[in-house]
Short mmCIF file of C-alpha atoms in Angstrom, two decimals:
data_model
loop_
_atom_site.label_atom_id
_atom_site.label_comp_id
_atom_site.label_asym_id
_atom_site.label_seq_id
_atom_site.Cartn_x
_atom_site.Cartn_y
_atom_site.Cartn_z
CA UNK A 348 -117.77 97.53 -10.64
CA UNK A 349 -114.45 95.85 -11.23
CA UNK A 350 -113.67 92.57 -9.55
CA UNK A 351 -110.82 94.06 -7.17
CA UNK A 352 -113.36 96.59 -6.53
CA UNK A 353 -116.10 94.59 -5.69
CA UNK A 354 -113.99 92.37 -2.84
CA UNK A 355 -112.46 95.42 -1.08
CA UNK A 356 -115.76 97.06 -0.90
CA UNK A 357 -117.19 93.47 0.56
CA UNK A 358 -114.47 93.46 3.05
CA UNK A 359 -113.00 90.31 1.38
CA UNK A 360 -110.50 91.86 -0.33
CA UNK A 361 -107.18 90.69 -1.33
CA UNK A 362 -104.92 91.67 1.74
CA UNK A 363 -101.88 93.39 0.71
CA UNK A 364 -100.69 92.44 4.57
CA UNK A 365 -101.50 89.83 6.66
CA UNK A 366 -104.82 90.58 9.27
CA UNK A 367 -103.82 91.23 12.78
CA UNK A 368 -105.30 87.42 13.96
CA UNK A 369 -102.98 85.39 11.39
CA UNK A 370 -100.22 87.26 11.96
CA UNK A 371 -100.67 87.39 16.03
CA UNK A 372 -100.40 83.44 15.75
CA UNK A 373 -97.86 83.29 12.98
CA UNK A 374 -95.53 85.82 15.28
CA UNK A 375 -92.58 84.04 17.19
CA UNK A 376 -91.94 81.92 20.70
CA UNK A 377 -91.91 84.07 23.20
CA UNK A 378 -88.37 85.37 24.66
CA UNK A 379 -87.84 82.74 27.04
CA UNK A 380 -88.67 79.84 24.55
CA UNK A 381 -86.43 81.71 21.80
CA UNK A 382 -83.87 81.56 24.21
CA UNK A 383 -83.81 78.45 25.11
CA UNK A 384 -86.47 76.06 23.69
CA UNK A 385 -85.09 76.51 20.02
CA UNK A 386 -81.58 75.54 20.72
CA UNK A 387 -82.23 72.74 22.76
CA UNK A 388 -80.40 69.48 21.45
CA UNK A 389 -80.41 65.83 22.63
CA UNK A 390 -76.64 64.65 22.74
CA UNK A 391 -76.96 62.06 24.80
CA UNK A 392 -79.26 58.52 25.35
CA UNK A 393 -78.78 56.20 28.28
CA UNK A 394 -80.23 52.79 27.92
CA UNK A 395 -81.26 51.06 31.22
CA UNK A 396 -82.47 47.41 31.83
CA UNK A 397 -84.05 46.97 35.62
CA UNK A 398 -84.98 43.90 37.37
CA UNK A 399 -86.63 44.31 40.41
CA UNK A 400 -85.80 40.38 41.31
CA UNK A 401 -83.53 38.20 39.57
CA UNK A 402 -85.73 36.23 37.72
CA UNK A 403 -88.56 38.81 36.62
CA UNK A 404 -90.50 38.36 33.58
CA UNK A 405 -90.82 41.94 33.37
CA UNK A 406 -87.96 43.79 34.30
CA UNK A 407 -88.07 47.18 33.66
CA UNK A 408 -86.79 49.47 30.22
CA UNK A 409 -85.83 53.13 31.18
CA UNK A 410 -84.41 55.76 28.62
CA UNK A 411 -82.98 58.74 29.57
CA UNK A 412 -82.26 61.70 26.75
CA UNK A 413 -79.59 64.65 28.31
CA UNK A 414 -79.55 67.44 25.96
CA UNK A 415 -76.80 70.57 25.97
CA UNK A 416 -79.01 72.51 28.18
CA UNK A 417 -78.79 70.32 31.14
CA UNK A 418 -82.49 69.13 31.02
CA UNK A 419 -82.92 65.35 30.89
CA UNK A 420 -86.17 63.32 30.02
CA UNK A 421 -87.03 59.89 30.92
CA UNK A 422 -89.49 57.55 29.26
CA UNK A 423 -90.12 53.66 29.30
CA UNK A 424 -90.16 51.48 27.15
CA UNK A 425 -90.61 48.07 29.26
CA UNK A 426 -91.98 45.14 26.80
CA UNK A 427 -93.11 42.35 28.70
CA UNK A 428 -90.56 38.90 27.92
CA UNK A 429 -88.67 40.75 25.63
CA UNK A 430 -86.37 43.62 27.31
CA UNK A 431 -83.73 42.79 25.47
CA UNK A 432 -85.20 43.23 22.07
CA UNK A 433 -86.74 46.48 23.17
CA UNK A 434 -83.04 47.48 24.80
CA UNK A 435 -81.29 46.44 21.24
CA UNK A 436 -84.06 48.66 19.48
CA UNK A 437 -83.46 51.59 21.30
CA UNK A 438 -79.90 51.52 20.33
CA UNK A 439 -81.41 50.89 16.75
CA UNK A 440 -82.44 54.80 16.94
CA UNK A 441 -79.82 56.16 18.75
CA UNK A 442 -78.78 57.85 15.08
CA UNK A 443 -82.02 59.48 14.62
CA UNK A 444 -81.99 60.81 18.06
CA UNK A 445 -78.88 62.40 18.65
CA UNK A 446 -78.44 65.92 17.88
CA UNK A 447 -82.21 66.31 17.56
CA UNK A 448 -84.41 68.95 18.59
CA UNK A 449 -86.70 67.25 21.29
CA UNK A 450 -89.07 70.04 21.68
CA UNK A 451 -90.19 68.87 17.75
CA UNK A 452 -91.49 65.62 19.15
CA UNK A 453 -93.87 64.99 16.45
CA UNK A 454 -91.37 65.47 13.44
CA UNK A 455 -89.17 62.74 15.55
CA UNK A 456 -92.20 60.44 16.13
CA UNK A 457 -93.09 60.29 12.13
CA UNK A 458 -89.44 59.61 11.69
CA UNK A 459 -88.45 56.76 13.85
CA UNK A 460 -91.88 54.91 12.67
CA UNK A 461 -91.68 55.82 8.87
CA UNK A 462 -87.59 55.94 8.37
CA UNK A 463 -87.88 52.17 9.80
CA UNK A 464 -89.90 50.87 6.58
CA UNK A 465 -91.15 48.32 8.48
CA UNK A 466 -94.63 48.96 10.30
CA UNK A 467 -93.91 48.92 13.80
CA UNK A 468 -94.51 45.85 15.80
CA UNK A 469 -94.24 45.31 19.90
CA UNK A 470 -90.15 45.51 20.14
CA UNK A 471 -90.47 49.06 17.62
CA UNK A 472 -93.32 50.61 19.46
CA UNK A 473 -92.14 50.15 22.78
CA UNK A 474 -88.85 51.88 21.71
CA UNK A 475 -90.40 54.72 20.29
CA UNK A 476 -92.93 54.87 23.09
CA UNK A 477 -89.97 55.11 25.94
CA UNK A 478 -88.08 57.82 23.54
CA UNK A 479 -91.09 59.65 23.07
CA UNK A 480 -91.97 59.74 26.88
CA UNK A 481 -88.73 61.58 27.58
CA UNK A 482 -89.18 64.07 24.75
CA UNK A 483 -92.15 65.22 26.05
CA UNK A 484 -90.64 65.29 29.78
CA UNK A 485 -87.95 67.39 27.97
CA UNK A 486 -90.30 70.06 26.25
CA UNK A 487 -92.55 70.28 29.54
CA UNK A 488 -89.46 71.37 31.30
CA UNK A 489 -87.88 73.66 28.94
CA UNK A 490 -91.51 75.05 29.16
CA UNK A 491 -91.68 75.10 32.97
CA UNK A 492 -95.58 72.98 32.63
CA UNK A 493 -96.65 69.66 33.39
CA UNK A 494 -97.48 67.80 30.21
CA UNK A 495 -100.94 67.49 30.72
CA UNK A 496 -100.57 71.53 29.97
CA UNK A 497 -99.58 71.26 26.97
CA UNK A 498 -101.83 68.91 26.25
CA UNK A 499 -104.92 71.12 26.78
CA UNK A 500 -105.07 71.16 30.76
CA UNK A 501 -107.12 68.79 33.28
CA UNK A 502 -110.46 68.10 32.95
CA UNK A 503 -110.70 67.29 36.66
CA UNK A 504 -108.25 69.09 39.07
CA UNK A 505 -109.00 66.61 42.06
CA UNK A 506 -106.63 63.88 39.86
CA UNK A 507 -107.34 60.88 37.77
CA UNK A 508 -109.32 58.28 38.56
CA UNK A 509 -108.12 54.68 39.17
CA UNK A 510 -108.90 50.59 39.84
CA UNK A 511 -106.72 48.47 42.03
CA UNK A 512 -106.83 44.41 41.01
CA UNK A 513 -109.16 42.11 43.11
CA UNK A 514 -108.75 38.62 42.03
CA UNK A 515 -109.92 36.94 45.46
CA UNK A 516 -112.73 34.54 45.39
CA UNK A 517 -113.66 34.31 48.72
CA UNK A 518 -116.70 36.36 50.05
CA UNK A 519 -115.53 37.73 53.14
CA UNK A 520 -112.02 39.29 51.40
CA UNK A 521 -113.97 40.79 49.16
CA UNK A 522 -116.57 42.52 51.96
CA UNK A 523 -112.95 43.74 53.38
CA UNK A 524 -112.24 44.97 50.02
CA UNK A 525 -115.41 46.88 49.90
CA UNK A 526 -115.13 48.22 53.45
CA UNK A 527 -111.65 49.54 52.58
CA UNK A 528 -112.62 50.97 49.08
CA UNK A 529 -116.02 52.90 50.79
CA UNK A 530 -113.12 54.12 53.67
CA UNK A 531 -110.52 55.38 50.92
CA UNK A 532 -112.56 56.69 48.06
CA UNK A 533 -112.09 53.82 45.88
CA UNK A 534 -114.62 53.35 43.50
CA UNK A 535 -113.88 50.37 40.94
CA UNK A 536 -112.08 47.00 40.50
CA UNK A 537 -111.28 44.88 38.45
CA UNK A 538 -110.34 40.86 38.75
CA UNK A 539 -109.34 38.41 36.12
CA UNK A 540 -111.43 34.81 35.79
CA UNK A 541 -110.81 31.77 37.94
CA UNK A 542 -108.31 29.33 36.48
CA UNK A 543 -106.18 32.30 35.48
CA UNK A 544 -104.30 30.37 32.96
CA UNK A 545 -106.34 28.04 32.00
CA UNK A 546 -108.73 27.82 28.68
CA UNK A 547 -112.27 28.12 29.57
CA UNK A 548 -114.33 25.87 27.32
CA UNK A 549 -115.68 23.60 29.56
CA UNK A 550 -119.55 23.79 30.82
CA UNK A 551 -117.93 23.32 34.17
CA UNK A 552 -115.28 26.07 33.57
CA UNK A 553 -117.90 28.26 32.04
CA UNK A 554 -120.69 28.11 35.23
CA UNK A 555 -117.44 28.36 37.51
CA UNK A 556 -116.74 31.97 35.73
CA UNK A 557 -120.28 32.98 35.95
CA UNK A 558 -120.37 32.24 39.60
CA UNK A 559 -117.13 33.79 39.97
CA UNK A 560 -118.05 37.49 38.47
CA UNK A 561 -121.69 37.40 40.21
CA UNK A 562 -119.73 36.38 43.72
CA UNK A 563 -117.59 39.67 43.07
CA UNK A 564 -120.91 41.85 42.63
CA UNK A 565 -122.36 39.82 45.71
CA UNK A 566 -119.11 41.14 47.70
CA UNK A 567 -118.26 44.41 46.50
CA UNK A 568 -121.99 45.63 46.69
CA UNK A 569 -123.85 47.51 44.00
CA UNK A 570 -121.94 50.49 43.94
CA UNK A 571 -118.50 50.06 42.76
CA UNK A 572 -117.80 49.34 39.13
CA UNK A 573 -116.26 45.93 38.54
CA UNK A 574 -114.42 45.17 35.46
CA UNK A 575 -113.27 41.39 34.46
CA UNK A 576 -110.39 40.65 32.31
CA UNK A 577 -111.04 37.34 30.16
CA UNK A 578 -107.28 37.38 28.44
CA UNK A 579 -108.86 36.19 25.55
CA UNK A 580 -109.20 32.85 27.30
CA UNK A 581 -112.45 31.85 25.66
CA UNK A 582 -113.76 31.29 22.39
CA UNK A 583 -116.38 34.47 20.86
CA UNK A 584 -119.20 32.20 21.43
CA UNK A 585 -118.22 30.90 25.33
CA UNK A 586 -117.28 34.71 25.42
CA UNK A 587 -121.03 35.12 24.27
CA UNK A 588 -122.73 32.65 26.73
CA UNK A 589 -120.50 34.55 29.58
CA UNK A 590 -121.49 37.55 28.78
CA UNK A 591 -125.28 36.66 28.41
CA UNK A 592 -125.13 34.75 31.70
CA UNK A 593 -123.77 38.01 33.64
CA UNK A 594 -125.30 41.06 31.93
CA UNK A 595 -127.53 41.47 35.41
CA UNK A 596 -124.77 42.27 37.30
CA UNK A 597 -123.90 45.49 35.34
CA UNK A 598 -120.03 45.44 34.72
CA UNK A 599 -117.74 48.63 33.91
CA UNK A 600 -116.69 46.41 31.32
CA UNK A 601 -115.40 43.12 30.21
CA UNK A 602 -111.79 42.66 28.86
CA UNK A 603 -110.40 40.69 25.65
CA UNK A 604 -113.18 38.08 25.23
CA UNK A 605 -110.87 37.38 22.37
CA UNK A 606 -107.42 38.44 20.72
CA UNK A 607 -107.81 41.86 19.75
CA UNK A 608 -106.31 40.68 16.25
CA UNK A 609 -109.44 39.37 15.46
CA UNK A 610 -111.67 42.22 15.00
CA UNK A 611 -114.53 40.41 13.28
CA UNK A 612 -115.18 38.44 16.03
CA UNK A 613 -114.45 40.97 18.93
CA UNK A 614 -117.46 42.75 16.80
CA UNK A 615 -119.71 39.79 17.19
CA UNK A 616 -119.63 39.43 20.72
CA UNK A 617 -120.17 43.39 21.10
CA UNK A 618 -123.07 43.15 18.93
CA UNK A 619 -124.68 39.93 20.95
CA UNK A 620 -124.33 41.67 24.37
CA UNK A 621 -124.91 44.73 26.67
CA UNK A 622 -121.87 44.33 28.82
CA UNK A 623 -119.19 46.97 27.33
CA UNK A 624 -116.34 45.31 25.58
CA UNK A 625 -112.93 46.60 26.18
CA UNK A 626 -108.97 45.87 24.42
CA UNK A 627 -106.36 47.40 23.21
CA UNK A 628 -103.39 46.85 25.41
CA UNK A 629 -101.72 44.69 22.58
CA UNK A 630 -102.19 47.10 19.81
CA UNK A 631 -99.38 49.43 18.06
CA UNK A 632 -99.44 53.05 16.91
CA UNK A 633 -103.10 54.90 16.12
CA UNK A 634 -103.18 52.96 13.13
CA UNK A 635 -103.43 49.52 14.75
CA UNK A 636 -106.11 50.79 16.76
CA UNK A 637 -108.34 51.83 13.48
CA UNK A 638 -110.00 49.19 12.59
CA UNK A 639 -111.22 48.19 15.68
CA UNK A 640 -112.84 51.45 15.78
CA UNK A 641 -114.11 51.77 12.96
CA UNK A 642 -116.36 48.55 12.92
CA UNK A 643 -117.95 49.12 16.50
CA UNK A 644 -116.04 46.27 17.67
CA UNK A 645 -115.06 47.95 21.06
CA UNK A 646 -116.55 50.15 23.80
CA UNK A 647 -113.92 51.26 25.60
CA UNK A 648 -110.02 51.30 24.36
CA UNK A 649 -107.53 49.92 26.81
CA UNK A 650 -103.57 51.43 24.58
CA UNK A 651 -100.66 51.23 26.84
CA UNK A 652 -98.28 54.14 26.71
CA UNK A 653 -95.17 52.09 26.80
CA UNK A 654 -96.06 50.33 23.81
CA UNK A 655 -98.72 52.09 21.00
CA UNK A 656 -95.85 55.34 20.72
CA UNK A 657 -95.51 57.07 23.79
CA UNK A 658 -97.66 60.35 24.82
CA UNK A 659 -97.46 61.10 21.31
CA UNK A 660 -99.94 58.25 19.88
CA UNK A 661 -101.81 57.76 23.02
CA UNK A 662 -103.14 61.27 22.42
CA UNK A 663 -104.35 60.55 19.03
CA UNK A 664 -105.51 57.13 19.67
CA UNK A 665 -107.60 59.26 22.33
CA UNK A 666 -109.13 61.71 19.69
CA UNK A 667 -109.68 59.47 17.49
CA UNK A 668 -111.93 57.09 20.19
CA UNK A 669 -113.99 60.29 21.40
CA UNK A 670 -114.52 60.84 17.75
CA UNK A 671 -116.65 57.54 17.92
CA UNK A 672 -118.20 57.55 21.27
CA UNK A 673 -115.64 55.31 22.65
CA UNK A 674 -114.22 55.75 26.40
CA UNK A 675 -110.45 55.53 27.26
CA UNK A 676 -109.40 53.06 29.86
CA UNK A 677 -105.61 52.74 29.37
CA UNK A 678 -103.48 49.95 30.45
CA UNK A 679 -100.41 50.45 32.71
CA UNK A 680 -98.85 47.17 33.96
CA UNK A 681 -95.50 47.96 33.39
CA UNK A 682 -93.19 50.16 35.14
CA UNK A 683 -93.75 53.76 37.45
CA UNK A 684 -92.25 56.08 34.38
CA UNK A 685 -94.99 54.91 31.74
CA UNK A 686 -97.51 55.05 34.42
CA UNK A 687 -97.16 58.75 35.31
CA UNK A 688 -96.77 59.02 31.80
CA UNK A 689 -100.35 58.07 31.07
CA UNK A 690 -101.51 60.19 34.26
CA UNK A 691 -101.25 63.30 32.14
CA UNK A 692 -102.43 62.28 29.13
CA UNK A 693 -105.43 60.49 31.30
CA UNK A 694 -105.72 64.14 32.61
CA UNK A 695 -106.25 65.89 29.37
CA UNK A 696 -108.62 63.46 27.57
CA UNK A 697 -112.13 64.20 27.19
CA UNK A 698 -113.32 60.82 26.77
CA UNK A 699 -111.61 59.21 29.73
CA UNK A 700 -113.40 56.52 31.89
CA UNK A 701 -110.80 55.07 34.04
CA UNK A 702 -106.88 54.58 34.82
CA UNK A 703 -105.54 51.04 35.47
CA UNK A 704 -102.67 50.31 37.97
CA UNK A 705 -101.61 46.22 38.74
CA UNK A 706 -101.51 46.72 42.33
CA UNK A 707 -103.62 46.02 45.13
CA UNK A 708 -104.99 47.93 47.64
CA UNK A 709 -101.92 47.78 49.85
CA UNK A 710 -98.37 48.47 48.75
CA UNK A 711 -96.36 45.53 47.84
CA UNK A 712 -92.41 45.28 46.88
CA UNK A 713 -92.56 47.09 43.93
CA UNK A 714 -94.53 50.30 45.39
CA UNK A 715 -92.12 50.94 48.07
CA UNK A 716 -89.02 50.91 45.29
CA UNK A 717 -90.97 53.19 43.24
CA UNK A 718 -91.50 55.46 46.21
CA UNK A 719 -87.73 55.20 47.16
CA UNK A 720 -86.77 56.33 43.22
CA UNK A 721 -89.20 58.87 43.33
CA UNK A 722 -89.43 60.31 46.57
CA UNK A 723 -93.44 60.37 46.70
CA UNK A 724 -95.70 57.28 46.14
CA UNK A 725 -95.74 56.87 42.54
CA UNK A 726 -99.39 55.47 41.05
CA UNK A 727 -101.02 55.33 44.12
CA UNK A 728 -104.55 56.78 44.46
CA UNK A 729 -105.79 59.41 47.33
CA UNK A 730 -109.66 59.46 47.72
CA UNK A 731 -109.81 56.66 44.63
CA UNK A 732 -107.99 58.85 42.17
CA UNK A 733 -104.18 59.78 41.14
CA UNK A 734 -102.92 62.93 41.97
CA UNK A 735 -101.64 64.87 39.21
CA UNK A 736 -97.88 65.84 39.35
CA UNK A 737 -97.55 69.25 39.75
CA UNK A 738 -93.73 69.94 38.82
CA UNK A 739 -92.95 70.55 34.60
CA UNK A 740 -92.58 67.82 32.30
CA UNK A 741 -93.54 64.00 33.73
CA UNK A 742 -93.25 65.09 37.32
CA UNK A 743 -90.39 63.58 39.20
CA UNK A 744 -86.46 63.49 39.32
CA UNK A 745 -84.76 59.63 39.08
CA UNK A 746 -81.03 59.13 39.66
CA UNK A 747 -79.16 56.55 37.87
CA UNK A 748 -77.95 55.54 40.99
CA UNK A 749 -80.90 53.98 41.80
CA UNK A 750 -81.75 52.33 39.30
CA UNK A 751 -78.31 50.39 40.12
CA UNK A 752 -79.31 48.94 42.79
CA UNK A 753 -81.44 46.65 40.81
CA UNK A 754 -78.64 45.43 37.58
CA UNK A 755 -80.95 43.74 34.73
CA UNK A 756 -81.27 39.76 35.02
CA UNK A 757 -81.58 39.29 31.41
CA UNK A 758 -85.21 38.71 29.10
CA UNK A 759 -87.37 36.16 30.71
CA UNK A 760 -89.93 34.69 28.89
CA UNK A 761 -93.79 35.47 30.23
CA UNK A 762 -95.88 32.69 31.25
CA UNK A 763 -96.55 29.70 28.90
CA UNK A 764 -99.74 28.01 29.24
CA UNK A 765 -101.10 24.85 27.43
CA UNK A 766 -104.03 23.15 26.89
CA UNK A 767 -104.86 20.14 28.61
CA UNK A 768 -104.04 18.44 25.30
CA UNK A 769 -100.86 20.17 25.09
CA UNK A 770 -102.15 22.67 22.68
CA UNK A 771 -100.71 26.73 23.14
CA UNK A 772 -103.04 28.50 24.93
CA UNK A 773 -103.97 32.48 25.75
CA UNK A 774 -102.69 33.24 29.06
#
């Protein structure tokens, strides 16, 4: 028996014609997609710089993509004491933008980061993670979905759960705390270190922490998670004696013993204790996220949407954590677009833990202006969890007029903190 004759009579054949599978998923959009989805082009991108007070650190960065269909997309792009750099680089890649096809949000993503030569840093990723963000709240509308749809669907329809801060110290807040969380369905916390910008180094400074995360146990009771973000305020082996010191009062996690730039010794202390180890909110694109991964340095992966490359590389950085065993916790600290932003990728991801917001328990200033832009409370939990937006793309409508109620004070720079010798020092 011939070759040829051999593989047809095996049922491996060479096909003269594609098999009905291939060429079922090989076979074009549907009408409605055809229609519209393929000749949908960005011509326009709106630039906006938001400060909720005059003299914000953090004033918001909004970018808005209309396209000739009449569907617009927001994202955000806010970089914390440098708006104005991330403002500037948006304008940097209004050329690559306009005219585009924003339903190929990939193809645009590899473009802005590789066409730029330069491996992105803070200013770059923030930019492409706000222009990304409204790409994707473009395609989910042409498509008539909620993003987290086309990202595979939710893994829990009751919504995505959530921590409030708790940074009080004193025992009987903190028994109101846990009397409000048991009434509302809040299950977790999470509360920075005493001295907030201060270096701890001190034997003083280190028993004062120690006190300070068992007196949160001691107040919130044994059965809400507690998490405790060190700002890489301590050295790996203070980070070490901390974590020794506290391992019987079972946190969620602890947060940047160290600067997430130094990997090797982010691995130590993981290695030397039981208490989960968790960064990440500093870190650009997938590929700044690798290593960490790679050498078991980290337990749980912290990326913020508004700065590692939008939807887009939060989704990978995702697959590429559950790949490992790692958990996704993402950061949101910024402004209400990246927030709901993250909601749907939180939605989709297997490996997700648990969703930050940096808000209390009750609403302050910047809560009720969120709920005035959007018309609903943005990124605030029901029964301990976000609800997931129902309507296609990102889930809400914003009018520039809003937004103009609040004109952009300029770049302020963050917090600068010294050493007692006069030394720079982590905030």
């Amino acid at each position: 028996m011939r070759r040829r004759e051999f593989l047809a009579a095996s049922g491996i054949g060479l096909w003269p014609v594609r098999p009905a599978a291939f060429a079922a998923q090989s076979s074009p959009a549907p009408d409605a997609f055809r229609a519209v989805g393929s000749r949908v082009r960005v011509t326009g991108m709106k630039v906006f710089g938001v400060s909720l007070t005059p003299d914000s650190d953090r004033p918001y960065v909004f970018v808005k993509l209309e396209t000739n269909q009449g569907v617009v997309g927001w994202g955000e792009a806010t970089l914390e004491g440098k708006a104005g750099a991330a403002l500037a680089c948006l304008e940097d890649f209004r050329e690559f933008i306009i005219g585009a096809d924003p339903m190929q949000v990939e193809h645009h993503w590899q473009s802005m980061y590789v066409h730029s030569f330069y491996r992105a840093g803070p200013v770059m990723g923030s930019a492409i993670s706000g222009i990304d963000q409204a790409m994707w709240d473009i395609r989910g509308k042409v498509l008539g979905l909620p993003v987290y749809q086309l990202l595979g669907g939710p893994f829990d329809p009751r919504g995505v759960r959530g921590y409030y801060h708790a940074d009080s110290e004193d025992r009987d807040e903190l028994l109101r705390l846990r009397q409000t969380a048991l009434r509302e369905g809040i299950s977790c916390f999470k509360s920075g270190l005493p001295e907030y910008y201060e270096w701890i180094g001190t034997r003083a400074k280190i028993e004062r922490a120690v006190r300070h995360i068992q007196g949160l146990r001691e107040g919130l009771g044994p059965d809400i998670d507690i998490a405790v973000d060190f700002h890489a305020k301590t050295s790996p082996s203070v980070a070490t004696i901390i974590c020794k010191e506290v391992e019987p009062v079972n946190l969620l996690f602890i947060e940047e013993p160290c600067p997430p730039e130094n990997v090797k010794a982010m691995a130590r202390i993981a290695r030397r204790t039981t208490v989960p180890i968790a960064t990440g909110e500093r870190l650009i694109a997938p590929y700044g996220c690798r290593e960490l991964i790679e050498m078991g340095a980290i337990d749980i992966l912290q990326t913020d949407i508004n700065h590692v490359g939008g939807i887009t590389a939060l989704w990978k950085v995702a697959a590429m954590a559950d790949a490992s065993g790692i958990s996704m916790a993402p950061h949101a600290c910024e402004g209400p677009i990246g927030g709901m932003a993250t909601l749907h990728v939180d939605a989709a991801m297997p490996n997700f833990l648990v969703q930050e917001i940096c808000s209390g328990v009750q609403p302050g200033m910047k809560e009720k202006v969120w709920e005035e832009w959007f018309g609903f409370p943005a990124m605030r939990m029901v029964d301990g969890r976000f609800p997931l937006p129902e309507k296609p793309g990102l889930g809400f409508e914003l009018s520039e007029a809003s937004l103009k109620k609040f004109p952009f004070g300029g770049t302020r720079p963050m917090a600068r903190v010294f050493h007692e010798d006069g030394s720079v020092a982590e905030w």
